[in-house]
Amino acid sequence: AQTVTQSQPEMSVQEAETVTLSCTYDTSESNYYLFWYKQPPSRQMILVIRQEAYKQQNATENRFSVNFQKAAKSFSLKISDSQLGDTAMYFCAFMKGAGANSKLTFGKGITLSVRP
Amino acid sequence: SAVISQKPSRDICQRGTSLTIQCQVDSQVTMMFWYRQQPGQSLTLIATANQGSEATYESGFVIDKFPISRPNLTFSTLTVSNMSPEDSSIYLCSVEGQGYYEQYFGPGTRLTVT
């Protein structure tokens, strides 16, 4: 079974600064998919970024980028130029594959607060 | 990404009653999922609903407590039966993305059981 660990329960960052959220996972699979989801106080879960394990290149989406270290089973999210709207709970998640393997396993989440 | 709606958005129910939550998607999808998010906690998968077949339940969740229907490729319901205060949670449905290897979530249903 897969496990996803987010050991930091809370973080705070000043507006316009950069923050990194940590995530580690454990799996025996060689190919899989990793995600960061954002859940604002309104509770709508939003997909932030996705990484395929077979790709060495780290995924980027505008101000969001990941540092994927497959050997270390580490998948951190970097948010650059933090904005007040980035205040939310962030979940790291793991997926084995498509179809019957497409269920997500989530970490406990981290609450990020962006200070004005 | 798919547009997903859920009804109701919230409800307050008495213990011992049942509530059916609806999930509607604006496009046909093969896989739909139901998750529970207890207060201040992460998401836990309840079951996977594939159209035309019985839902597949995760360990700790049973069909008698959480019956699921999946009558077509755009709709699913989750019923929370014989509710107790421990069932107070946010219930979210999600769907597999068109490109696979990704999921999109509905806005959730906040359930409070008194």
mmCIF file of C-alpha atoms in Angstrom:
data_model
loop_
_atom_site.group_PDB
_atom_site.id
_atom_site.type_symbol
_atom_site.label_atom_id
_atom_site.label_comp_id
_atom_site.label_asym_id
_atom_site.label_seq_id
_atom_site.Cartn_x
_atom_site.Cartn_y
_atom_site.Cartn_z
ATOM 1 C CA ALA A 1 0.000 0.000 0.000
ATOM 2 C CA GLN A 2 1.085 3.538 -0.649
ATOM 3 C CA THR A 3 1.581 6.138 2.045
ATOM 4 C CA VAL A 4 1.977 9.890 1.742
ATOM 5 C CA THR A 5 3.518 11.931 4.542
ATOM 6 C CA GLN A 6 3.291 15.654 5.073
ATOM 7 C CA SER A 7 5.060 16.327 8.338
ATOM 8 C CA GLN A 8 4.567 20.097 8.556
ATOM 9 C CA PRO A 9 1.023 20.889 9.755
ATOM 10 C CA GLU A 10 1.289 24.631 9.226
ATOM 11 C CA MET A 11 3.440 27.195 7.470
ATOM 12 C CA SER A 12 3.355 30.923 7.081
ATOM 13 C CA VAL A 13 4.954 33.131 4.438
ATOM 14 C CA GLN A 14 5.117 36.819 3.696
ATOM 15 C CA GLU A 15 3.370 38.002 0.569
ATOM 16 C CA ALA A 16 5.699 38.040 -2.490
ATOM 17 C CA GLU A 17 8.149 35.610 -0.893
ATOM 18 C CA THR A 18 8.824 31.992 -1.786
ATOM 19 C CA VAL A 19 7.726 28.998 0.268
ATOM 20 C CA THR A 20 8.363 25.271 -0.077
ATOM 21 C CA LEU A 21 5.949 22.616 1.135
ATOM 22 C CA SER A 22 7.376 19.153 1.807
ATOM 23 C CA CYS A 23 5.974 15.731 0.974
ATOM 24 C CA THR A 24 7.419 12.244 1.082
ATOM 25 C CA TYR A 25 5.797 9.032 -0.043
ATOM 26 C CA ASP A 26 6.382 5.339 0.030
ATOM 27 C CA THR A 27 5.582 2.906 -2.747
ATOM 28 C CA SER A 28 6.939 -0.186 -4.429
ATOM 29 C CA GLU A 29 5.606 0.940 -7.793
ATOM 30 C CA SER A 30 8.039 2.090 -10.457
ATOM 31 C CA ASN A 31 5.561 4.217 -12.370
ATOM 32 C CA TYR A 32 3.023 6.482 -10.696
ATOM 33 C CA TYR A 33 1.717 10.022 -10.515
ATOM 34 C CA LEU A 34 2.038 12.669 -7.850
ATOM 35 C CA PHE A 35 -0.138 15.698 -7.279
ATOM 36 C CA TRP A 36 -0.521 18.802 -5.211
ATOM 37 C CA TYR A 37 -4.066 19.927 -4.513
ATOM 38 C CA LYS A 38 -5.143 23.209 -2.963
ATOM 39 C CA GLN A 39 -8.230 23.515 -0.760
ATOM 40 C CA PRO A 40 -9.137 27.116 0.082
ATOM 41 C CA PRO A 41 -11.522 27.852 2.954
ATOM 42 C CA SER A 42 -14.359 27.576 0.419
ATOM 43 C CA ARG A 43 -13.357 23.848 0.350
ATOM 44 C CA GLN A 44 -13.263 23.362 -3.457
ATOM 45 C CA MET A 45 -10.307 21.084 -4.163
ATOM 46 C CA ILE A 46 -8.189 22.479 -6.973
ATOM 47 C CA LEU A 47 -5.488 20.570 -8.829
ATOM 48 C CA VAL A 48 -2.326 22.662 -8.644
ATOM 49 C CA ILE A 49 0.279 20.529 -10.347
ATOM 50 C CA ARG A 50 0.977 16.979 -11.489
ATOM 51 C CA GLN A 51 4.199 15.006 -11.900
ATOM 52 C CA GLU A 52 4.648 11.732 -13.760
ATOM 53 C CA ALA A 53 7.249 9.538 -12.077
ATOM 54 C CA TYR A 54 8.786 8.482 -15.383
ATOM 55 C CA LYS A 55 9.634 12.094 -16.224
ATOM 56 C CA GLN A 56 12.892 13.415 -14.848
ATOM 57 C CA GLN A 57 11.971 17.021 -15.560
ATOM 58 C CA ASN A 58 10.232 18.779 -12.705
ATOM 59 C CA ALA A 59 6.731 20.046 -13.472
ATOM 60 C CA THR A 60 5.982 23.773 -13.407
ATOM 61 C CA GLU A 61 2.726 25.711 -13.585
ATOM 62 C CA ASN A 62 3.253 29.458 -13.520
ATOM 63 C CA ARG A 63 4.324 30.309 -9.929
ATOM 64 C CA PHE A 64 4.135 26.691 -8.815
ATOM 65 C CA SER A 65 6.925 24.183 -9.338
ATOM 66 C CA VAL A 66 7.920 20.869 -7.829
ATOM 67 C CA ASN A 67 11.184 19.295 -6.795
ATOM 68 C CA PHE A 68 10.722 15.600 -7.541
ATOM 69 C CA GLN A 69 13.409 13.306 -6.163
ATOM 70 C CA LYS A 70 12.377 9.779 -7.157
ATOM 71 C CA ALA A 71 15.163 7.937 -5.369
ATOM 72 C CA ALA A 72 14.469 9.813 -2.154
ATOM 73 C CA LYS A 73 10.684 9.540 -2.689
ATOM 74 C CA SER A 74 10.335 13.232 -2.120
ATOM 75 C CA PHE A 75 7.928 15.623 -3.836
ATOM 76 C CA SER A 76 8.009 19.209 -2.619
ATOM 77 C CA LEU A 77 5.995 22.156 -3.908
ATOM 78 C CA LYS A 78 7.556 25.577 -4.335
ATOM 79 C CA ILE A 79 5.309 28.607 -4.514
ATOM 80 C CA SER A 80 7.044 31.702 -5.827
ATOM 81 C CA ASP A 81 5.846 35.285 -5.376
ATOM 82 C CA SER A 82 3.259 34.164 -2.806
ATOM 83 C CA GLN A 83 -0.121 35.860 -3.025
ATOM 84 C CA LEU A 84 -2.883 36.260 -0.454
ATOM 85 C CA GLY A 85 -5.041 33.949 -2.568
ATOM 86 C CA ASP A 86 -2.545 31.155 -1.994
ATOM 87 C CA THR A 87 -3.795 30.889 1.592
ATOM 88 C CA ALA A 88 -5.265 27.389 1.745
ATOM 89 C CA MET A 89 -4.713 23.841 2.821
ATOM 90 C CA TYR A 90 -2.367 21.961 0.476
ATOM 91 C CA PHE A 91 -2.515 18.221 0.018
ATOM 92 C CA CYS A 92 0.078 15.989 -1.560
ATOM 93 C CA ALA A 93 -1.431 12.951 -3.289
ATOM 94 C CA PHE A 94 -0.336 9.728 -4.998
ATOM 95 C CA MET A 95 -1.929 7.775 -7.830
ATOM 96 C CA LYS A 96 -0.774 4.400 -9.172
ATOM 97 C CA GLY A 97 -2.267 4.723 -12.628
ATOM 98 C CA ALA A 98 -5.471 4.881 -14.623
ATOM 99 C CA GLY A 99 -8.752 3.008 -14.344
ATOM 100 C CA ALA A 100 -8.938 0.822 -11.274
ATOM 101 C CA ASN A 101 -5.555 2.194 -10.105
ATOM 102 C CA SER A 102 -6.628 5.820 -10.330
ATOM 103 C CA LYS A 103 -7.724 6.309 -6.741
ATOM 104 C CA LEU A 104 -5.813 8.977 -4.855
ATOM 105 C CA THR A 105 -3.973 8.523 -1.571
ATOM 106 C CA PHE A 106 -3.637 11.829 0.270
ATOM 107 C CA GLY A 107 -1.261 13.171 2.875
ATOM 108 C CA LYS A 108 -2.601 14.888 5.982
ATOM 109 C CA GLY A 109 -2.257 18.304 4.403
ATOM 110 C CA ILE A 110 -0.523 21.503 5.382
ATOM 111 C CA THR A 111 -2.188 24.805 6.177
ATOM 112 C CA LEU A 112 -0.432 27.673 4.426
ATOM 113 C CA SER A 113 -1.053 31.241 5.494
ATOM 114 C CA VAL A 114 0.178 34.128 3.370
ATOM 115 C CA ARG A 115 0.703 37.301 5.420
ATOM 116 C CA PRO A 116 0.116 40.718 3.867
ATOM 117 C CA SER B 1 -11.238 20.000 -16.645
ATOM 118 C CA ALA B 2 -14.761 18.753 -15.943
ATOM 119 C CA VAL B 3 -17.394 20.875 -14.245
ATOM 120 C CA ILE B 4 -18.774 18.967 -11.280
ATOM 121 C CA SER B 5 -21.744 19.908 -9.124
ATOM 122 C CA GLN B 6 -22.988 18.377 -5.901
ATOM 123 C CA LYS B 7 -26.320 18.601 -4.148
ATOM 124 C CA PRO B 8 -26.963 19.498 -1.422
ATOM 125 C CA SER B 9 -24.058 21.792 -0.613
ATOM 126 C CA ARG B 10 -24.734 21.324 3.081
ATOM 127 C CA ASP B 11 -27.275 19.723 5.355
ATOM 128 C CA ILE B 12 -28.006 19.184 9.004
ATOM 129 C CA CYS B 13 -29.569 15.819 9.728
ATOM 130 C CA GLN B 14 -30.790 13.951 12.761
ATOM 131 C CA ARG B 15 -29.152 10.740 13.847
ATOM 132 C CA GLY B 16 -30.745 7.602 12.495
ATOM 133 C CA THR B 17 -31.829 9.211 9.224
ATOM 134 C CA SER B 18 -30.291 8.909 5.760
ATOM 135 C CA LEU B 19 -29.068 11.487 3.267
ATOM 136 C CA THR B 20 -28.483 11.044 -0.452
ATOM 137 C CA ILE B 21 -25.824 13.213 -2.070
ATOM 138 C CA GLN B 22 -25.882 13.769 -5.812
ATOM 139 C CA CYS B 23 -22.893 14.337 -8.083
ATOM 140 C CA GLN B 24 -23.372 15.598 -11.644
ATOM 141 C CA VAL B 25 -20.631 16.012 -14.264
ATOM 142 C CA ASP B 26 -20.861 18.044 -17.451
ATOM 143 C CA SER B 27 -19.179 15.343 -19.553
ATOM 144 C CA GLN B 28 -19.140 11.569 -19.704
ATOM 145 C CA VAL B 29 -16.584 9.968 -17.413
ATOM 146 C CA THR B 30 -15.738 6.365 -16.736
ATOM 147 C CA MET B 31 -14.586 6.537 -13.142
ATOM 148 C CA MET B 32 -16.199 8.490 -10.332
ATOM 149 C CA PHE B 33 -14.981 8.499 -6.757
ATOM 150 C CA TRP B 34 -16.460 9.372 -3.389
ATOM 151 C CA TYR B 35 -14.250 10.721 -0.593
ATOM 152 C CA ARG B 36 -14.888 11.672 3.012
ATOM 153 C CA GLN B 37 -13.087 14.507 4.746
ATOM 154 C CA GLN B 38 -13.642 14.541 8.486
ATOM 155 C CA PRO B 39 -13.264 17.894 10.267
ATOM 156 C CA GLY B 40 -9.707 19.181 9.966
ATOM 157 C CA GLN B 41 -8.561 15.950 8.349
ATOM 158 C CA SER B 42 -7.382 14.692 5.008
ATOM 159 C CA LEU B 43 -9.475 12.938 2.370
ATOM 160 C CA THR B 44 -10.222 9.239 2.580
ATOM 161 C CA LEU B 45 -11.598 7.298 -0.340
ATOM 162 C CA ILE B 46 -14.946 5.644 0.366
ATOM 163 C CA ALA B 47 -15.513 3.887 -2.953
ATOM 164 C CA THR B 48 -14.959 3.895 -6.686
ATOM 165 C CA ALA B 49 -18.047 3.941 -8.898
ATOM 166 C CA ASN B 50 -17.804 2.577 -12.404
ATOM 167 C CA GLN B 51 -20.874 2.877 -14.616
ATOM 168 C CA GLY B 52 -22.757 -0.371 -15.018
ATOM 169 C CA SER B 53 -21.089 -2.249 -12.196
ATOM 170 C CA GLU B 54 -21.155 -2.413 -8.429
ATOM 171 C CA ALA B 55 -19.096 0.165 -6.597
ATOM 172 C CA THR B 56 -15.792 -0.955 -5.129
ATOM 173 C CA TYR B 57 -15.494 -0.058 -1.456
ATOM 174 C CA GLU B 58 -12.317 0.670 0.495
ATOM 175 C CA SER B 59 -11.469 -1.037 3.720
ATOM 176 C CA GLY B 60 -13.606 0.303 6.538
ATOM 177 C CA PHE B 61 -16.533 1.294 4.321
ATOM 178 C CA VAL B 62 -19.482 -0.985 3.563
ATOM 179 C CA ILE B 63 -22.308 -0.894 1.064
ATOM 180 C CA ASP B 64 -25.035 -1.055 3.698
ATOM 181 C CA LYS B 65 -23.774 2.169 5.254
ATOM 182 C CA PHE B 66 -22.760 3.978 2.042
ATOM 183 C CA PRO B 67 -24.802 2.656 -0.882
ATOM 184 C CA ILE B 68 -23.757 4.179 -4.205
ATOM 185 C CA SER B 69 -25.561 4.352 -7.517
ATOM 186 C CA ARG B 70 -24.025 5.063 -10.910
ATOM 187 C CA PRO B 71 -26.874 4.962 -13.422
ATOM 188 C CA ASN B 72 -25.031 6.667 -16.295
ATOM 189 C CA LEU B 73 -21.724 8.238 -17.287
ATOM 190 C CA THR B 74 -22.499 11.701 -15.884
ATOM 191 C CA PHE B 75 -24.212 11.041 -12.549
ATOM 192 C CA SER B 76 -23.730 9.262 -9.234
ATOM 193 C CA THR B 77 -25.281 9.293 -5.786
ATOM 194 C CA LEU B 78 -23.886 8.435 -2.363
ATOM 195 C CA THR B 79 -26.259 7.695 0.490
ATOM 196 C CA VAL B 80 -25.131 7.989 4.082
ATOM 197 C CA SER B 81 -27.433 5.636 5.973
ATOM 198 C CA ASN B 82 -28.490 5.460 9.602
ATOM 199 C CA MET B 83 -26.380 8.482 10.394
ATOM 200 C CA SER B 84 -24.564 9.158 13.637
ATOM 201 C CA PRO B 85 -22.603 12.250 14.723
ATOM 202 C CA GLU B 86 -19.413 10.466 13.616
ATOM 203 C CA ASP B 87 -20.643 10.780 10.024
ATOM 204 C CA SER B 88 -20.356 14.560 10.218
ATOM 205 C CA SER B 89 -17.903 15.292 7.420
ATOM 206 C CA ILE B 90 -17.477 16.841 4.020
ATOM 207 C CA TYR B 91 -18.298 14.357 1.275
ATOM 208 C CA LEU B 92 -16.655 14.984 -2.078
ATOM 209 C CA CYS B 93 -17.073 13.336 -5.419
ATOM 210 C CA SER B 94 -14.340 13.367 -8.014
ATOM 211 C CA VAL B 95 -13.945 12.213 -11.582
ATOM 212 C CA GLU B 96 -11.090 10.971 -13.661
ATOM 213 C CA GLY B 97 -9.864 13.637 -16.060
ATOM 214 C CA GLN B 98 -10.120 13.325 -19.823
ATOM 215 C CA GLY B 99 -6.374 12.891 -19.991
ATOM 216 C CA TYR B 100 -6.519 10.222 -17.268
ATOM 217 C CA TYR B 101 -3.908 10.264 -14.508
ATOM 218 C CA GLU B 102 -5.668 13.174 -12.828
ATOM 219 C CA GLN B 103 -8.825 13.809 -10.861
ATOM 220 C CA TYR B 104 -11.105 16.775 -10.465
ATOM 221 C CA PHE B 105 -13.309 17.377 -7.480
ATOM 222 C CA GLY B 106 -16.789 18.655 -6.868
ATOM 223 C CA PRO B 107 -17.429 21.420 -4.340
ATOM 224 C CA GLY B 108 -18.344 18.970 -1.590
ATOM 225 C CA THR B 109 -21.331 18.433 0.683
ATOM 226 C CA ARG B 110 -20.930 19.479 4.292
ATOM 227 C CA LEU B 111 -22.953 17.121 6.477
ATOM 228 C CA THR B 112 -23.655 17.728 10.152
ATOM 229 C CA VAL B 113 -25.407 15.026 12.137
ATOM 230 C CA THR B 114 -27.024 16.037 15.424
#
